[in-house]
């Protein structure tokens, strides 16, 4: 019996969503304030395990409260938050001994957007590393959470989320994965309901999405959420399965499965190994079943 290869072309859509976070792990600070290593919001940072200090700098991404905590990782460490410049530091918060958080005594440290503080992780007493979290938010204007993505067409992503606090206005910033939301991307305002359709996107492209709450008539803007990534679908994907049946020495039926009905199909077939464009073509076949004869 002759063997035939078949090639399909289709006119039509679908996609996937991806999001992932995790513990950050080893992230060593500088030995002095002048050598402080920039640090961002995150959980599970780990200092080095040699005697001495690890210094970090933190710049507030929005107005809010900073807390450094190692409550889940043991005690007998000293953590300090300083304002000012390295040549003239002012101690703002301290967590020492059994204190596991810099806001144990009188609350977290309030910062304005763009303000920089220095964080000293003091490991003078032993050679153990320090595992800690950098937490930052503003209860008066909480950032949104529970972001979801619904690809509604090959070039449209519908984004929905849960409002943080009582916010009813948001700013949605998006762009191709890896873009810098502070200087790049497209930002659109959303009012009323926490849902928006992003349109005129490129097919088979992943987009990073950031959302901020707007509170108190626009006087306060929350921090951005952690990056959420969602991808558009293919404009015209191929079928899921192709199945021959009713096989004889000179013919067989061919059927295929497809997630959504296409407008039409093009079937090209030929002897095993044939090159695309050199076989026999059935153009614009309207159904998902055809009969190949005179083989």
C-alpha positions as semicolon CSV with decimal commas, in nm:
position;residue;x (nm);y (nm);z (nm)
1;X;0,000;0,000;0,000
2;X;0,124;0,350;-0,074
3;X;0,193;0,583;0,214
4;X;0,062;0,939;0,202
5;X;0,167;1,251;0,390
6;X;-0,094;1,518;0,459
7;X;-0,051;1,888;0,525
8;X;-0,332;2,114;0,650
9;X;-0,379;2,488;0,637
10;X;-0,653;2,653;0,844
11;X;-0,824;2,988;0,877
12;X;-0,867;3,072;1,256
13;X;-0,750;3,071;1,739
14;X;-0,649;2,987;2,133
15;X;-0,379;3,043;2,420
16;X;-0,220;3,006;2,766
17;X;-0,148;3,204;3,080
18;X;0,163;3,198;3,292
19;X;0,253;3,338;3,630
20;X;0,520;3,235;3,878
21;X;0,683;3,364;4,192
22;X;0,918;3,208;4,448
23;X;1,174;3,253;4,722
24;X;1,456;3,477;4,607
25;X;1,745;3,299;4,780
26;X;2,107;3,419;4,822
27;X;2,138;3,794;4,772
28;X;2,449;3,929;4,941
29;X;2,470;4,289;5,055
30;X;2,766;4,525;5,056
31;X;3,017;4,540;5,342
32;X;2,946;4,909;5,411
33;X;2,675;5,168;5,354
34;X;2,866;5,312;5,060
35;X;2,867;4,967;4,901
36;X;2,497;4,900;4,969
37;X;2,329;4,670;4,717
38;X;1,988;4,782;4,580
39;X;1,703;4,559;4,693
40;X;1,334;4,539;4,601
41;X;1,014;4,404;4,753
42;X;1,047;4,028;4,790
43;X;1,051;3,728;5,022
44;X;1,326;3,486;5,117
45;X;1,636;3,704;5,070
46;X;1,949;3,539;5,216
47;X;2,259;3,728;5,333
48;X;2,611;3,585;5,329
49;X;2,718;3,358;5,615
50;X;3,036;3,533;5,724
51;X;3,077;3,761;6,026
52;X;2,996;4,123;5,962
53;X;2,724;4,329;5,797
54;X;2,522;4,313;5,479
55;X;2,409;4,657;5,359
56;X;2,122;4,718;5,119
57;X;1,948;5,024;4,976
58;X;1,574;5,040;4,910
59;X;1,388;5,299;4,702
60;X;1,015;5,332;4,766
61;X;0,819;5,252;4,446
62;X;0,522;5,451;4,580
63;X;0,405;5,609;4,905
64;X;0,382;5,336;5,166
65;X;0,516;5,149;5,465
66;X;0,841;4,948;5,471
67;X;0,888;4,646;5,694
68;X;1,188;4,413;5,714
69;X;1,104;4,082;5,877
70;X;1,268;3,749;5,950
71;X;0,991;3,617;6,175
72;X;0,978;3,284;5,992
73;X;1,353;3,227;6,002
74;X;1,475;3,255;6,365
75;X;1,597;3,535;6,593
76;X;1,916;3,677;6,748
77;X;1,984;3,901;6,454
78;X;1,991;4,280;6,431
79;X;1,825;4,474;6,151
80;X;1,832;4,853;6,117
81;X;1,667;5,093;5,875
82;X;1,838;5,429;5,823
83;X;1,730;5,744;5,643
84;X;1,966;6,013;5,517
85;X;2,297;5,961;5,339
86;X;2,580;5,726;5,427
87;X;2,789;6,009;5,574
88;X;2,502;6,112;5,802
89;X;2,263;5,825;5,873
90;X;1,957;5,853;6,098
91;X;1,831;5,535;6,263
92;X;1,460;5,497;6,191
93;X;1,380;5,138;6,285
94;X;1,558;4,855;6,470
95;X;1,481;4,487;6,520
96;X;1,727;4,318;6,755
97;X;1,748;4,002;6,961
98;X;1,408;3,833;6,967
99;X;1,240;4,110;6,764
100;X;1,166;3,956;6,429
101;X;1,032;4,265;6,252
102;X;1,123;4,630;6,222
103;X;0,763;4,727;6,302
104;X;0,731;4,529;6,626
105;X;0,735;4,841;6,847
106;X;0,558;5,131;6,679
107;X;0,464;5,030;6,326
108;X;0,632;5,010;5,987
109;X;0,843;5,293;5,847
110;X;0,651;5,532;5,619
111;X;0,825;5,637;5,297
112;X;0,739;5,868;5,011
113;X;0,768;5,751;4,651
114;X;1,130;5,780;4,538
115;X;1,272;5,803;4,891
116;X;1,577;5,584;4,962
117;X;1,670;5,418;5,290
118;X;1,961;5,195;5,390
119;X;1,915;4,857;5,555
120;X;2,186;4,704;5,775
121;X;2,173;4,331;5,841
122;X;2,407;4,284;6,139
123;X;2,538;3,930;6,184
124;X;2,814;4,010;6,432
125;X;2,737;3,733;6,678
126;X;2,770;3,425;6,458
127;X;2,841;3,312;6,104
128;X;2,485;3,216;6,018
129;X;2,318;3,385;5,725
130;X;2,003;3,592;5,771
131;X;1,689;3,505;5,576
132;X;1,453;3,802;5,553
133;X;1,159;3,955;5,369
134;X;1,122;4,307;5,233
135;X;0,756;4,407;5,266
136;X;0,607;4,732;5,139
137;X;0,250;4,849;5,092
138;X;0,007;5,125;5,178
139;X;-0,308;5,014;5,365
140;X;-0,474;5,341;5,264
141;X;-0,439;5,240;4,897
142;X;-0,378;4,867;4,869
143;X;-0,260;4,727;4,539
144;X;-0,493;4,490;4,350
145;X;-0,451;4,114;4,365
146;X;-0,595;3,793;4,219
147;X;-0,522;3,895;3,861
148;X;-0,672;3,670;3,592
149;X;-0,635;3,663;3,215
150;X;-0,891;3,558;2,955
151;X;-0,771;3,546;2,592
152;X;-1,091;3,640;2,407
153;X;-0,944;3,656;2,056
154;X;-0,605;3,609;1,895
155;X;-0,524;3,980;1,947
156;X;-0,727;4,054;2,263
157;X;-0,655;3,977;2,629
158;X;-0,925;4,048;2,887
159;X;-0,772;4,118;3,230
160;X;-0,967;4,103;3,557
161;X;-0,855;4,147;3,917
162;X;-0,974;4,187;4,276
163;X;-0,968;4,545;4,403
164;X;-0,739;4,626;4,692
165;X;-0,945;4,796;4,962
166;X;-1,217;5,029;4,837
167;X;-1,043;5,136;4,516
168;X;-1,268;5,188;4,213
169;X;-1,008;5,335;3,979
170;X;-0,690;5,179;3,846
171;X;-0,400;5,227;3,607
172;X;-0,311;4,927;3,389
173;X;0,034;4,925;3,230
174;X;0,130;4,656;2,978
175;X;0,394;4,575;2,721
176;X;0,594;4,286;2,573
177;X;0,749;4,063;2,840
178;X;1,060;4,216;2,991
179;X;0,965;4,580;2,934
180;X;1,036;4,842;3,202
181;X;0,696;4,967;3,331
182;X;0,852;5,286;3,469
183;X;0,957;5,414;3,126
184;X;0,798;5,187;2,865
185;X;0,468;5,023;2,779
186;X;0,112;5,147;2,743
187;X;-0,084;5,278;3,043
188;X;-0,463;5,302;3,037
189;X;-0,704;5,421;3,310
190;X;-0,984;5,189;3,423
191;X;-1,284;5,311;3,623
192;X;-1,571;5,136;3,795
193;X;-1,522;4,762;3,740
194;X;-1,189;4,579;3,780
195;X;-1,179;4,445;3,426
196;X;-1,036;4,568;3,096
197;X;-0,978;4,436;2,743
198;X;-0,633;4,493;2,593
199;X;-0,679;4,514;2,216
200;X;-0,474;4,534;1,896
201;X;-0,209;4,298;2,036
202;X;0,032;4,082;1,838
203;X;-0,043;3,713;1,799
204;X;0,166;3,455;1,986
205;X;0,317;3,729;2,204
206;X;0,352;3,734;2,583
207;X;0,273;4,058;2,766
208;X;0,368;4,169;3,118
209;X;0,084;4,341;3,301
210;X;0,104;4,577;3,601
211;X;-0,192;4,731;3,784
212;X;-0,202;5,018;4,038
213;X;-0,494;5,137;4,250
214;X;-0,590;5,506;4,252
215;X;-0,728;5,628;4,584
216;X;-0,864;5,943;4,749
217;X;-0,952;6,112;4,424
218;X;-0,610;6,052;4,275
219;X;-0,406;6,183;4,570
220;X;-0,261;5,837;4,639
221;X;-0,149;5,573;4,386
222;X;-0,063;5,225;4,512
223;X;0,243;5,027;4,424
224;X;0,223;4,808;4,116
225;X;0,131;4,445;4,159
226;X;0,394;4,179;4,097
227;X;0,435;4,125;3,725
228;X;0,164;3,910;3,567
229;X;0,235;3,754;3,229
230;X;-0,029;3,653;2,976
231;X;0,011;3,543;2,613
232;X;-0,201;3,590;2,304
233;X;-0,301;3,299;2,087
234;X;-0,232;3,201;1,730
235;X;-0,456;3,359;1,468
236;X;-0,501;3,034;1,279
237;X;-0,381;2,724;1,468
238;X;-0,382;2,372;1,329
239;X;-0,616;2,087;1,431
240;X;-0,580;1,882;1,747
241;X;-0,591;1,540;1,577
242;X;-0,602;1,399;1,224
243;X;-0,756;1,052;1,184
244;X;-0,781;0,827;0,873
245;X;-1,066;0,576;0,846
246;X;-1,248;0,353;0,593
247;X;-0,912;0,265;0,437
248;X;-0,908;0,071;0,109
249;X;-0,637;0,007;-0,150
250;X;-0,736;0,323;-0,339
251;X;-0,905;0,558;-0,090
252;X;-0,962;0,658;0,268
253;X;-1,162;0,908;0,468
254;X;-0,983;1,177;0,665
255;X;-1,127;1,359;0,967
256;X;-0,981;1,607;1,217
257;X;-1,072;1,772;1,544
258;X;-1,064;2,146;1,602
259;X;-1,141;2,351;1,918
260;X;-1,352;2,602;1,722
261;X;-1,502;2,572;1,375
262;X;-1,279;2,721;1,107
263;X;-1,415;2,903;0,805
264;X;-1,256;2,651;0,574
265;X;-0,970;2,401;0,543
266;X;-0,709;2,329;0,282
267;X;-0,587;1,970;0,252
268;X;-0,271;1,887;0,061
269;X;-0,158;1,527;0,022
270;X;0,101;1,323;-0,167
271;X;0,332;1,023;-0,149
272;X;0,529;0,992;0,172
273;X;0,802;1,257;0,190
274;X;0,651;1,494;-0,068
275;X;0,747;1,864;-0,049
276;X;0,484;2,120;0,047
277;X;0,347;2,277;-0,270
278;X;0,405;1,971;-0,490
279;X;0,115;1,753;-0,371
280;X;-0,252;1,736;-0,459
281;X;-0,457;2,011;-0,293
282;X;-0,823;2,029;-0,201
283;X;-0,884;2,402;-0,160
284;X;-1,130;2,558;0,087
285;X;-1,278;2,233;0,205
286;X;-1,585;2,336;0,414
287;X;-1,614;2,039;0,653
288;X;-1,390;1,850;0,894
289;X;-1,421;1,529;0,690
290;X;-1,305;1,454;0,337
291;X;-1,260;1,146;0,116
292;X;-0,935;1,096;-0,071
293;X;-0,983;0,874;-0,377
294;X;-0,793;0,745;-0,681
295;X;-0,481;0,684;-0,471
